[in-house]
Short mmCIF file of C-alpha atoms in Angstrom, two decimals:
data_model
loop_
_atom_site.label_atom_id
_atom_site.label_comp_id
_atom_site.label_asym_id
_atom_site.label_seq_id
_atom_site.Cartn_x
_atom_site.Cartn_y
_atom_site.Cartn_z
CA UNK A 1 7.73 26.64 -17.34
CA UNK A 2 11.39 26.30 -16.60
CA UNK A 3 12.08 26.46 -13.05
CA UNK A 4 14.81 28.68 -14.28
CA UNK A 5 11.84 31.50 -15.19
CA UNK A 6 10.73 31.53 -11.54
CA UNK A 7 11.33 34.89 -10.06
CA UNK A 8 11.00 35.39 -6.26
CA UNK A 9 9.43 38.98 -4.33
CA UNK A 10 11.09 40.45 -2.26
CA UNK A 11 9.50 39.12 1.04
CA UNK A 12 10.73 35.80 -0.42
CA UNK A 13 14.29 36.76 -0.79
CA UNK A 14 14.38 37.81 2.59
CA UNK A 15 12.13 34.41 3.53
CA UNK A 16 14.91 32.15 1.80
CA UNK A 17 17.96 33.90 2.45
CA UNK A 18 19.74 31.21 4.93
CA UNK A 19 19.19 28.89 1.60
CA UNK A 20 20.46 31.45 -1.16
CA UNK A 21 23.70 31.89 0.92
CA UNK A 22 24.37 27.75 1.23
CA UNK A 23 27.18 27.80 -1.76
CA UNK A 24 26.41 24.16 -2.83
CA UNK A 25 22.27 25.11 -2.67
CA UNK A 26 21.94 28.66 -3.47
CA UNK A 27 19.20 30.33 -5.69
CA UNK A 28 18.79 27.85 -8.15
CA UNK A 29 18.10 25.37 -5.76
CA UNK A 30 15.29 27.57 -4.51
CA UNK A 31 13.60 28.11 -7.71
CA UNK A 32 13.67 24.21 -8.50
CA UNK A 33 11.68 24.54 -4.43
CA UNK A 34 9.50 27.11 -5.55
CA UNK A 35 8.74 24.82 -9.51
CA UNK A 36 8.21 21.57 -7.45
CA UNK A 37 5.05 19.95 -6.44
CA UNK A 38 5.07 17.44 -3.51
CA UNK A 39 2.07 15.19 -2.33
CA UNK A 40 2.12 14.14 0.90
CA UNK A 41 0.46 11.19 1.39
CA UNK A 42 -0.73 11.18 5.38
CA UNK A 43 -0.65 14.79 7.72
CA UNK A 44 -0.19 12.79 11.08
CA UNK A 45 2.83 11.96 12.94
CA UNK A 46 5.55 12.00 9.89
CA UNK A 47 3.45 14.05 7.57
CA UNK A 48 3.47 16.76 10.23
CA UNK A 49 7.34 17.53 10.60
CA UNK A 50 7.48 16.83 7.04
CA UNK A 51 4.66 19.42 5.72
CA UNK A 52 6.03 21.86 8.14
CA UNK A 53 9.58 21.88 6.83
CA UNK A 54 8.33 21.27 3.07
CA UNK A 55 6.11 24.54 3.69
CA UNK A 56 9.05 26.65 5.78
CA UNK A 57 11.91 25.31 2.83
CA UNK A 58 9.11 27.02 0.13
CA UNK A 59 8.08 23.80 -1.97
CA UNK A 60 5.85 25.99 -4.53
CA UNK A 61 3.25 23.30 -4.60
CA UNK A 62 2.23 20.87 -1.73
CA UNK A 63 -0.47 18.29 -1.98
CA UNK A 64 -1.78 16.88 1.04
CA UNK A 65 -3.99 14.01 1.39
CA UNK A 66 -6.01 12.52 4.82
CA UNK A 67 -8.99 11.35 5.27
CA UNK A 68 -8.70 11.73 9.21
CA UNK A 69 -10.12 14.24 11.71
CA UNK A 70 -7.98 15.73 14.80
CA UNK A 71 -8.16 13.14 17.55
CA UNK A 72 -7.19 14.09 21.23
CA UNK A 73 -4.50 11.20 20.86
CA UNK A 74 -2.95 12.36 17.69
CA UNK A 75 -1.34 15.70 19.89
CA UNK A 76 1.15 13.77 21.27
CA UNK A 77 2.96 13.45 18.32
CA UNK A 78 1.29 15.13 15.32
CA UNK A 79 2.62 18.87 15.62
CA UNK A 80 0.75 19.88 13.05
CA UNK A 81 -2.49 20.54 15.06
CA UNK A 82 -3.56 21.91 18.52
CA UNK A 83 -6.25 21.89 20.79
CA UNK A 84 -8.63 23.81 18.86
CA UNK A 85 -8.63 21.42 16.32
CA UNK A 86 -9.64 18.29 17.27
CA UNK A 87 -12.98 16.97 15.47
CA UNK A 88 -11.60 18.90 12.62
CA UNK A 89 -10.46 17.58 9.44
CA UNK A 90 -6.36 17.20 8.95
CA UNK A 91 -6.39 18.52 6.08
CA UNK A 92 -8.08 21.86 7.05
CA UNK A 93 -6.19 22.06 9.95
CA UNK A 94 -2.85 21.57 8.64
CA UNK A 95 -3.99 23.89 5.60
CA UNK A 96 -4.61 26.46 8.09
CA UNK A 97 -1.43 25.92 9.94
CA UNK A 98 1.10 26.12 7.04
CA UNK A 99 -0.35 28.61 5.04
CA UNK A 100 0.21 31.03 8.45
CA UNK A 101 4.19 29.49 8.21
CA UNK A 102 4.10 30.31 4.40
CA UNK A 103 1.92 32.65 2.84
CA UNK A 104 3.72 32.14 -0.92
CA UNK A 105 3.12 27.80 -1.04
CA UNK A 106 0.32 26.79 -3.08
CA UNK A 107 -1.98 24.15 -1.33
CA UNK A 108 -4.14 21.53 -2.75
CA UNK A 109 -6.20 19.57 0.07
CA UNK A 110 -7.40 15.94 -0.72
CA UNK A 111 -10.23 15.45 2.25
CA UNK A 112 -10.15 11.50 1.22
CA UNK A 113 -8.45 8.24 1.51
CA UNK A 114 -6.15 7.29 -1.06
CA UNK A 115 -7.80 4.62 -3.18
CA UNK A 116 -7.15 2.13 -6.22
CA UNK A 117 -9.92 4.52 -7.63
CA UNK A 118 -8.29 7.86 -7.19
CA UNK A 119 -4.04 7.48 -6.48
CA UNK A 120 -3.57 7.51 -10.16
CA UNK A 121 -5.23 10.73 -10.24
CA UNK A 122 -4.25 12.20 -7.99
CA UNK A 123 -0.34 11.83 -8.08
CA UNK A 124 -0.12 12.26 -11.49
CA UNK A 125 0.21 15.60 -11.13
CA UNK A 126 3.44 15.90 -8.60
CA UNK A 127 7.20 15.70 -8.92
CA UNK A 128 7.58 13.80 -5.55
CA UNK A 129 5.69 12.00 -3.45
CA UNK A 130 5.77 11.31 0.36
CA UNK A 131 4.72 8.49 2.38
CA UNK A 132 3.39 8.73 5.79
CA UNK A 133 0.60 6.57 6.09
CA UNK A 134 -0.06 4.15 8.83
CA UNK A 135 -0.96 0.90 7.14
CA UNK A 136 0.02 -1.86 5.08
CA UNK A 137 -2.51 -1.61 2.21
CA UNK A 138 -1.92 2.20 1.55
CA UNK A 139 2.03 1.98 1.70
CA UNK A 140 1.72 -0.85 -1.27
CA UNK A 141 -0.97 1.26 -2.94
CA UNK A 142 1.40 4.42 -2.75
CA UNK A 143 4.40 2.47 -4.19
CA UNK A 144 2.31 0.71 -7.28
CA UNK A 145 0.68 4.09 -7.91
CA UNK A 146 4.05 5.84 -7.91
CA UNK A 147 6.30 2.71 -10.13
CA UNK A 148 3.18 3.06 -12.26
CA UNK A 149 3.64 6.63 -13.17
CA UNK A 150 7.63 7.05 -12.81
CA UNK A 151 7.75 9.25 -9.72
CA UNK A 152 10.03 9.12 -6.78
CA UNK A 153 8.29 8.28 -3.56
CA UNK A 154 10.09 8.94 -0.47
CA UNK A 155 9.35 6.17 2.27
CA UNK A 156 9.05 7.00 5.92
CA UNK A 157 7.84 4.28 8.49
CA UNK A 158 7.80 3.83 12.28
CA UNK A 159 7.28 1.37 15.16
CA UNK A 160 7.76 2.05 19.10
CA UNK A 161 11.26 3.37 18.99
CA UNK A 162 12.09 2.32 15.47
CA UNK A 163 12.43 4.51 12.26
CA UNK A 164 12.82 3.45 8.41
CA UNK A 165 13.66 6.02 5.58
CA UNK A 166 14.10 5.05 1.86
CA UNK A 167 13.81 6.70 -1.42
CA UNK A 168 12.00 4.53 -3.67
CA UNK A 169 11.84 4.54 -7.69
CA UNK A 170 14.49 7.17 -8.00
CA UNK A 171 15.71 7.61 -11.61
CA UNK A 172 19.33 9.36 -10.95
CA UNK A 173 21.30 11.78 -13.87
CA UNK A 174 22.53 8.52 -15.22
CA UNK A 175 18.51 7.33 -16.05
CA UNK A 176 19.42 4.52 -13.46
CA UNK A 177 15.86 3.41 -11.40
CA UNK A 178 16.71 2.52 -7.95
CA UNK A 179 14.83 0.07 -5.43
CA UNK A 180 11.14 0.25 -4.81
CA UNK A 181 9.36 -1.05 -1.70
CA UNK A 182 8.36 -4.55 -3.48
CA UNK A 183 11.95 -4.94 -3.71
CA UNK A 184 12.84 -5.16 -0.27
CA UNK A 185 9.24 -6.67 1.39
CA UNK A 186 7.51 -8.30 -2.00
CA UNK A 187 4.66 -8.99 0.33
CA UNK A 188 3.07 -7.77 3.24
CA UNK A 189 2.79 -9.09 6.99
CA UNK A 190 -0.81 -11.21 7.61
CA UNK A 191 -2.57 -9.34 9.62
CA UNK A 192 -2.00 -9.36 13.48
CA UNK A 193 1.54 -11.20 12.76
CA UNK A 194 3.20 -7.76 13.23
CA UNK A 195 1.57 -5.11 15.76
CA UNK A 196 0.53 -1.80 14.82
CA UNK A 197 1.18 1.59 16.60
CA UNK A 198 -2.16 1.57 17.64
CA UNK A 199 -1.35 -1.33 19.92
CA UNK A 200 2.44 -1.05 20.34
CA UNK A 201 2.51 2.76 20.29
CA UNK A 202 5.04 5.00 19.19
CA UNK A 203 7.15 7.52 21.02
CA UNK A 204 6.35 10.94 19.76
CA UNK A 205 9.54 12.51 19.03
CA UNK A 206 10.49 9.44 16.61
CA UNK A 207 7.73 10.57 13.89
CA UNK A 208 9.34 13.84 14.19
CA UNK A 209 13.06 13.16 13.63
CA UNK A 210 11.51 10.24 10.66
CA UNK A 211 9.47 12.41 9.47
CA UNK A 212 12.27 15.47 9.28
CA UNK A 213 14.91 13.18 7.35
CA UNK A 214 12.02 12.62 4.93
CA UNK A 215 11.27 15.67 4.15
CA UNK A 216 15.28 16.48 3.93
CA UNK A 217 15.42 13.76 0.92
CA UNK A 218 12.56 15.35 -0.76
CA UNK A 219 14.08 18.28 -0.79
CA UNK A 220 17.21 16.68 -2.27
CA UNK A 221 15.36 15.29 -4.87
CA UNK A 222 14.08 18.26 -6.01
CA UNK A 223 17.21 20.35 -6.05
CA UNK A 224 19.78 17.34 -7.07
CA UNK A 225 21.65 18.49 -3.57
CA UNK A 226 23.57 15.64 -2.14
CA UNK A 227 23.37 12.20 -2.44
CA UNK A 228 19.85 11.06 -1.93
CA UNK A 229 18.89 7.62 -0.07
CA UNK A 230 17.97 6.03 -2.96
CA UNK A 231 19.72 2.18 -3.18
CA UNK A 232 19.70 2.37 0.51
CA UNK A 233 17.42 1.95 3.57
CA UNK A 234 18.08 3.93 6.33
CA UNK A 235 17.02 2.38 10.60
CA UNK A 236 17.19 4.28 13.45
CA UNK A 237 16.44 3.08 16.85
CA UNK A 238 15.79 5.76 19.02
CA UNK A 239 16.60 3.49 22.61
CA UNK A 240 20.54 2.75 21.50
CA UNK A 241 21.07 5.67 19.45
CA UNK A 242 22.02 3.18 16.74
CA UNK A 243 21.79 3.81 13.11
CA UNK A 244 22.78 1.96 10.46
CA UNK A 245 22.50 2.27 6.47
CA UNK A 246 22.03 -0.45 4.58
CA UNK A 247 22.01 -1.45 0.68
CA UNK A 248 19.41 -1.88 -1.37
CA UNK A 249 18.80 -3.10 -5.09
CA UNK A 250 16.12 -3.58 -7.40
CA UNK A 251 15.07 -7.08 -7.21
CA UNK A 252 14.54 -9.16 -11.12
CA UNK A 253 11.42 -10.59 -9.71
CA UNK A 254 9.76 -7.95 -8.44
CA UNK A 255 6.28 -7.82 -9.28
CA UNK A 256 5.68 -4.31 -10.67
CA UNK A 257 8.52 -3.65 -12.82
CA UNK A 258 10.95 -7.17 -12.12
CA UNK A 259 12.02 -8.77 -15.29
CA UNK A 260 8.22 -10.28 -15.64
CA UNK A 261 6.17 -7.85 -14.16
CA UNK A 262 2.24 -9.25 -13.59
CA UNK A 263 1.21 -6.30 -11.78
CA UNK A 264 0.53 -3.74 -14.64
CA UNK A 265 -2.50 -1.35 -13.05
CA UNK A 266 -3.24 -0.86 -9.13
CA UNK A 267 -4.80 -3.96 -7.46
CA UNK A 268 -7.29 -4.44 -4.68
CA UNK A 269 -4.69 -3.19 -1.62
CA UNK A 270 -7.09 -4.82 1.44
CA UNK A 271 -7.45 -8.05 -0.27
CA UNK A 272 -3.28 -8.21 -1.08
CA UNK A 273 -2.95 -7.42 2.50
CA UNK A 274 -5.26 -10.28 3.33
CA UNK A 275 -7.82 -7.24 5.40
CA UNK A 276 -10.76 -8.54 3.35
CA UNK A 277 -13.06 -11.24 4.82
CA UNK A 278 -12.93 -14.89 3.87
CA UNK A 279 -13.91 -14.85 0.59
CA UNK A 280 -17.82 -16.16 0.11
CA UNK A 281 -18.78 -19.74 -0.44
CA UNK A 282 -18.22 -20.22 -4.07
CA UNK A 283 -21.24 -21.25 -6.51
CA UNK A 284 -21.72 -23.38 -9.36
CA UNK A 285 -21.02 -21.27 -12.49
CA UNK A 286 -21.59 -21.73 -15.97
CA UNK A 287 -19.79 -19.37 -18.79
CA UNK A 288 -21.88 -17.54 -21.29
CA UNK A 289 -20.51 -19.82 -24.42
CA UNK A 290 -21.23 -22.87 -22.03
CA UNK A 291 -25.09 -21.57 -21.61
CA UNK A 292 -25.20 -20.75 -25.08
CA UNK A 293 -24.29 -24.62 -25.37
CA UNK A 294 -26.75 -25.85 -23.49
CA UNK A 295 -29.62 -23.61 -25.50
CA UNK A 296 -28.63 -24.85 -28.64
CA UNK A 297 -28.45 -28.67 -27.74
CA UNK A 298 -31.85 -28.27 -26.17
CA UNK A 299 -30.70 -28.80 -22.57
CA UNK A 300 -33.65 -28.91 -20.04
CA UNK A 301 -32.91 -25.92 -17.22
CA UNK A 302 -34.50 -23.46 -16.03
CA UNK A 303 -33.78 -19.61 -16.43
CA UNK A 304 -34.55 -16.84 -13.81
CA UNK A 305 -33.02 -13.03 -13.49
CA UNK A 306 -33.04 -11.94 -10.22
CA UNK A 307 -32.73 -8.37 -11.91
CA UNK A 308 -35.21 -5.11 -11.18
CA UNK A 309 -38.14 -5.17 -13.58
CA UNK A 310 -36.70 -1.65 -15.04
CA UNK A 311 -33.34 -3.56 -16.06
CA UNK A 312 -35.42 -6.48 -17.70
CA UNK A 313 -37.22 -4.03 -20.05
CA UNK A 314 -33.97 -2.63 -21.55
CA UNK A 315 -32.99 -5.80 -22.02
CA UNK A 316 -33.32 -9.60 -21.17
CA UNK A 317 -33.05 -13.00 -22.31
CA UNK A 318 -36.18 -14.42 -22.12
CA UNK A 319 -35.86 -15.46 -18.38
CA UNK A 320 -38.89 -15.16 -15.59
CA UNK A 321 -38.21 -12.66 -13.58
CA UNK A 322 -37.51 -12.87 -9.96
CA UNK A 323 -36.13 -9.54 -8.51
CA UNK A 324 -33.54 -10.60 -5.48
CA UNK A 325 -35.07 -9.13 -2.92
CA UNK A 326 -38.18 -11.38 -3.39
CA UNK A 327 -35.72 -14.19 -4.81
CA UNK A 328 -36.72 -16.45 -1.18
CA UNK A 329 -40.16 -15.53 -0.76
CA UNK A 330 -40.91 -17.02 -4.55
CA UNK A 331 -38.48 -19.67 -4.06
CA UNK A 332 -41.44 -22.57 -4.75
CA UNK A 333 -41.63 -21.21 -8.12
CA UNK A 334 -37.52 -22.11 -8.42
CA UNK A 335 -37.65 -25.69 -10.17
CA UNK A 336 -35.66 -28.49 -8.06
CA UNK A 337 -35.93 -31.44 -10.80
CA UNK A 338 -33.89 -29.63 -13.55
CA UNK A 339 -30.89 -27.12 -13.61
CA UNK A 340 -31.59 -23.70 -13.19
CA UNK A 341 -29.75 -20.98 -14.51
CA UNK A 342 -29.62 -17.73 -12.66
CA UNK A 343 -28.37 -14.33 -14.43
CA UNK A 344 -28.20 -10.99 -13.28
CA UNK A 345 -26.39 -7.80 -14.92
CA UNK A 346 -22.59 -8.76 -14.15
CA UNK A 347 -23.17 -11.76 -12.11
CA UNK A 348 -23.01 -10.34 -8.69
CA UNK A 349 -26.79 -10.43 -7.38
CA UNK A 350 -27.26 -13.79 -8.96
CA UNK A 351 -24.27 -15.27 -6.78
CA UNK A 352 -26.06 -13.88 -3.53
CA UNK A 353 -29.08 -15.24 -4.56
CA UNK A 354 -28.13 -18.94 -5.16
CA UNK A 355 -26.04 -18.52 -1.82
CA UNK A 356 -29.46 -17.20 -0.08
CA UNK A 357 -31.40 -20.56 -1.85
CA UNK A 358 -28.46 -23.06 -1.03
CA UNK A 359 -28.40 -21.90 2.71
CA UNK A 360 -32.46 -21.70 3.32
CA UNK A 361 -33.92 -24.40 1.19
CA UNK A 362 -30.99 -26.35 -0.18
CA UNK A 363 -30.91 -26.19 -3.48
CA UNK A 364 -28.23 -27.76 -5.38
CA UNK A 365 -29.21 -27.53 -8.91
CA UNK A 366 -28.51 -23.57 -9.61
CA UNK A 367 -26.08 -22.32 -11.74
CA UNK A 368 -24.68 -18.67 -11.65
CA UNK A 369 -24.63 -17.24 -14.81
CA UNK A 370 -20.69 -15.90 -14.85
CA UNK A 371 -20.77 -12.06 -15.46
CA UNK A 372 -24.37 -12.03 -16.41
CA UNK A 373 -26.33 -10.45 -18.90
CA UNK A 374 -23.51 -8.58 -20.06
CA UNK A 375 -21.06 -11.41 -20.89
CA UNK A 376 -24.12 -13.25 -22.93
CA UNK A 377 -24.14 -10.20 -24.86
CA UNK A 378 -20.69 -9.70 -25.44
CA UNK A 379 -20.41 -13.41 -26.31
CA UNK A 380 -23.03 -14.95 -27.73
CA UNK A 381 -25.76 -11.94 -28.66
CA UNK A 382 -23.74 -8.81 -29.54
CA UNK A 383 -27.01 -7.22 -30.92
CA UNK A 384 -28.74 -7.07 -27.59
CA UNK A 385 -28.63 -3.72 -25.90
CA UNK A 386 -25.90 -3.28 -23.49
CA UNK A 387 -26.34 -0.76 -20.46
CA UNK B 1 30.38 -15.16 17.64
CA UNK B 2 28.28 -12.74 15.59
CA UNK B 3 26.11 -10.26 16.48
CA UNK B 4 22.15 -10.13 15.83
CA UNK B 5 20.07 -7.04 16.02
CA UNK B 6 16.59 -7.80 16.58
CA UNK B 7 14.08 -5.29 15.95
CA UNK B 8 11.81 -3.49 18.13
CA UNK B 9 8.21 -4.96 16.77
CA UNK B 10 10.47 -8.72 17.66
CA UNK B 11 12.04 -7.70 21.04
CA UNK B 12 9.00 -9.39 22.67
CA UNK B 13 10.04 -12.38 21.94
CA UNK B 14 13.83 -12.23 22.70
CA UNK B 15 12.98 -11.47 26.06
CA UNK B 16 13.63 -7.37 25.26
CA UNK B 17 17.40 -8.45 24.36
CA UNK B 18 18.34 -6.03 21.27
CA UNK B 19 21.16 -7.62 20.62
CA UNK B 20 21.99 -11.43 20.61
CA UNK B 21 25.81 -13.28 20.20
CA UNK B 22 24.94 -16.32 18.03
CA UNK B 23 27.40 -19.61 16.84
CA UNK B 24 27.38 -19.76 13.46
CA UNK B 25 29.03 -20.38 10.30
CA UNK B 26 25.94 -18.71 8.19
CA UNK B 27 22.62 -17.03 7.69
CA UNK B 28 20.90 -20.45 8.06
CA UNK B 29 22.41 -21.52 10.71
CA UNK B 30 22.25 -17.83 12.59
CA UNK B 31 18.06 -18.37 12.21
CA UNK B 32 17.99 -21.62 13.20
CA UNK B 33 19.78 -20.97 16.77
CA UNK B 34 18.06 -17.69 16.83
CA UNK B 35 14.49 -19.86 17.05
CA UNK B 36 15.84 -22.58 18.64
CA UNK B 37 16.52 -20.26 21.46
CA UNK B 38 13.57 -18.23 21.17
CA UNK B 39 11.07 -20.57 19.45
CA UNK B 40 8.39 -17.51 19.61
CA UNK B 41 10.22 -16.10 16.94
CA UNK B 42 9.82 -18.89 14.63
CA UNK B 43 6.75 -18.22 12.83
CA UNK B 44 7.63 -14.28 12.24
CA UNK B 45 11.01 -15.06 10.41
CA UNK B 46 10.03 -18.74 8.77
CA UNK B 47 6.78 -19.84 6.86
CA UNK B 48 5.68 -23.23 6.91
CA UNK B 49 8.21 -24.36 4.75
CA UNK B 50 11.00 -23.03 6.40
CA UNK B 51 11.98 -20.27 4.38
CA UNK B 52 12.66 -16.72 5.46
CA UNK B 53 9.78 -14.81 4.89
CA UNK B 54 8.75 -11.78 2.55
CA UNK B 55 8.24 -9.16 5.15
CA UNK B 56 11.78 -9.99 7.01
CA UNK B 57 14.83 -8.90 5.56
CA UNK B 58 17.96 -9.83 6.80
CA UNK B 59 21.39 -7.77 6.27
CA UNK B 60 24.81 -9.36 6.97
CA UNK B 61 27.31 -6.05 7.69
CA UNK B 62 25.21 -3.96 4.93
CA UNK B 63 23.87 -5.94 3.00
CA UNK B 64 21.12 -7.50 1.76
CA UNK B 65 21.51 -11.31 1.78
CA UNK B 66 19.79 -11.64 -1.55
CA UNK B 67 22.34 -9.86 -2.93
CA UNK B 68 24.82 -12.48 -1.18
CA UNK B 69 24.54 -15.74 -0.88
CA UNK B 70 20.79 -15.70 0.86
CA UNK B 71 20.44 -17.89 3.55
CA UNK B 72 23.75 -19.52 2.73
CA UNK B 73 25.32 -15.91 3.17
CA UNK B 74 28.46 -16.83 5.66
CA UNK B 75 28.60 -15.14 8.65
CA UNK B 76 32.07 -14.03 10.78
CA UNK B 77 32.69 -14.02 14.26
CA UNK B 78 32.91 -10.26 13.57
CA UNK B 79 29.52 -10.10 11.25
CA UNK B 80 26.53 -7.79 12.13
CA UNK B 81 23.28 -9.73 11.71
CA UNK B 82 20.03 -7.22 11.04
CA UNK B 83 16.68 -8.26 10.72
CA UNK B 84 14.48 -5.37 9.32
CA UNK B 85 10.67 -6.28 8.98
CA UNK B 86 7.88 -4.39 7.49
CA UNK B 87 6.58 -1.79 9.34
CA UNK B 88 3.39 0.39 8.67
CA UNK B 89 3.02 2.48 11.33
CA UNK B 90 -0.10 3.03 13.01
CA UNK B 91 -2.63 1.06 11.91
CA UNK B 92 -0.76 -2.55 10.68
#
């Protein structure tokens, strides 16, 4: 449907009138409000003013996702919720709150955390997204997600005194595509380099003049009103009053969409953000072609799946079976004169149990089959049954 | 001499000083007295190698300096130095 079909009741009319009568907005301006859908990614300190003035402006559509429950020392800054409310969800709460501002908005509540799994998903189905999330890993996962599917994702971010507004992979009336946040910071702080809010703390009117000026260019977006902050990145420090605006462009080596992009689906956010523990000791590993080798020369090793007996009867290689959790107690049956070979469905369970081996009785003959079962079947015995 | 303007999440190390007058001819030389004077500062605008790192940008008047010269971007007596890191929010 054409936002040009959308018709407005009466109680709207009278709800929008201070925008109808703006000459350069007007009623057109408030159907393409009424058409849009908005997700906005976070309901605390800039999703709050945000979601309120997205709500009060008459978005027709507004998409709100947090995994979070009111805490006592969210209040401070997150006007969204009261008293009442804390141990509840965000989501509910801020549901509850905006629906009493605007009766006519259509809300759709996402009671989760925005994952590699779901952000696809789930932002597919907007015009605009908003993001005012508190972290490193989410803010890179909201800008793949949204580069990935063409929409314009309007940045908001704060520190202490200190507030940053962009508007990321903007395509203007020309078809241009503005900036994106891997243009400006192509990778993320290591952790504890830069503190958070949680230890530097933030003063609580900041999130709500940030999180007001983002909600003002989604609005912009929507209608084409003004000049939006696409190509530029907008700082305000609340203790000199200073604010400056500063240029922006798309950067050729960008990851995501750069002249050689490598990033072509969402990645693992914690791990890019270095959050994820030191990765595991790594194990000997043989390929499924290499194995395959090995059987056919008449190699001497020995095999063992550290599978569940149910998973061996749909399908197995001839191995003894050693289920994992039993992998140390029957370790004297593990030969220590001859390679061994360990396999499990993908590859996973197998790992763990040479690390278990290694570390208790120090083996150093044991080979991880690399992605298990599976990859022997897709390479070397395509007739087995795969499950 | 040109002005800097450091950051809140960097103030700590500057000694709370917002805004610094630096000598220098260019960007280079601006970071180099800026962590020669405040050596704390070092590791959050330099990696090991000595190059400016991903999560700082720096903006001489306006603009970005990889849209000028990068770290051989000059610098006036009159420039405005800005160094804009990453921030997150709450939970970094």
């Amino acid at each position: 449907m054409s936002y040009k079909d959308i018709k407005f009741s009466k109680e709207e009319l009278a709800r929008y009138d201070r925008h109808i009568i703006i000459p350069e907005f007007g009623y057109e301006a408030q159907q393409k409000l009424k058409a849009a859908k908005v997700l906005v990614v976070g309901s605390g300190g800039l999703g709050s003013p945000g979601l309120l003035y997205l709500a009060a402006a008459g978005v027709g559509t507004i998409g709100i996702v947090d995994f979070d429950v009111v805490d006592d020392s969210n209040l401070q800054r997150q006007v969204l919720f009261g008293v009442d409310e804390i141990g509840k969800p965000k989501v509910e709460a801020a549901h509850r709150r905006l629906s009493a501002l605007n009766p006519h908005v259509n809300f759709v509540l996402y009671n989760e955390q925005l994952t590699s799994q779901n952000a696809l998903d789930i932002l597919k189905d907007y015009d605009v997204v908003a993001d005012g999330t508190d972290n490193f890993p989410t803010r890179y996962l909201v800008n793949d997600a949204s580069v990935l599917l063409g929409i314009p994702n309007v940045y908001a971010s704060i520190f202490q005194f200190e507030g940053q507004v962009s508007v990321f992979n903007y395509k203007n009336e020309a078809g241009e595509l503005g900036p994106n946040y891997r243009d400006l910071y192509p990778s993320p702080p290591p952790p504890g380099l830069v503190p958070s809010c949680a230890e530097g703390g933030v003063l609580g009117v900041l999130p709500g003049i940030i999180g007001s000026l983002q909600a003002l260019e989604v609005i912009k977006i929507i209608t084409g009103v003004g000049d939006t902050l696409s190509g530029r990145f907008f700082t305000f420090d609340a203790l000199t009053f200073q604010t400056r605006t500063f240029n922006i462009k798309r950067n050729p080596a960008n990851p995501i969409n750069g002249i050689n992009p490598t990033i072509k689906s969402l990645i693992d956010y914690e791990e890019f953000c270095g959050l994820k523990k030191p990765q595991e000791k790594p194990v000997k590993e043989i390929t499924a072609k290499e194995f395959y080798d090995w059987q056919v020369k008449g190699e001497k090793f020995q095999l063992i799946d550290v599978r569940e007996p149910h998973e061996y009867e749909i399908v197995n290689i001839g191995a003894e079976l050693i289920p994992l959790a039993s992998v140390l107690d029957q370790a004297d049956k593990i030969d220590r004169d001859r390679k061994v070979v360990i396999h499990c469905k993908m590859g996973g369970r197998s790992a763990k149990a040479i690390r278990e081996l290694e570390a208790k009785f120090g083996f150093d003959n044991l080979y991880n089959l690399k992605g298990g079962i599976l990859s022997y079947i897709d390479e070397v015995k395509p007739e087995l049954t795969k499950y | 001499m040109a002005t800097v303007i450091i950051p809140t999440p960097l103030r700590k190390f500057t000694g709370n000083t917002s805004r610094l007058q630096i000598h220098a001819t260019n960007v280079k030389e601006t970071v180099a007295e800026l962590t020669l004077n405040f050596p704390d500062l070092k590791k959050h605008l330099l990696d090991e190698q000595g190059n400016i790192r991903n999560f700082i940008n720096i903006f001489v008047g306006n603009d970005d300096i990889r849209d000028l010269q990068k770290e051989n971007t000059v610098v006036k007596d009159d420039s405005v130095v800005s160094i804009i890191p990453a921030i997150a929010g709450g939970n970094a």
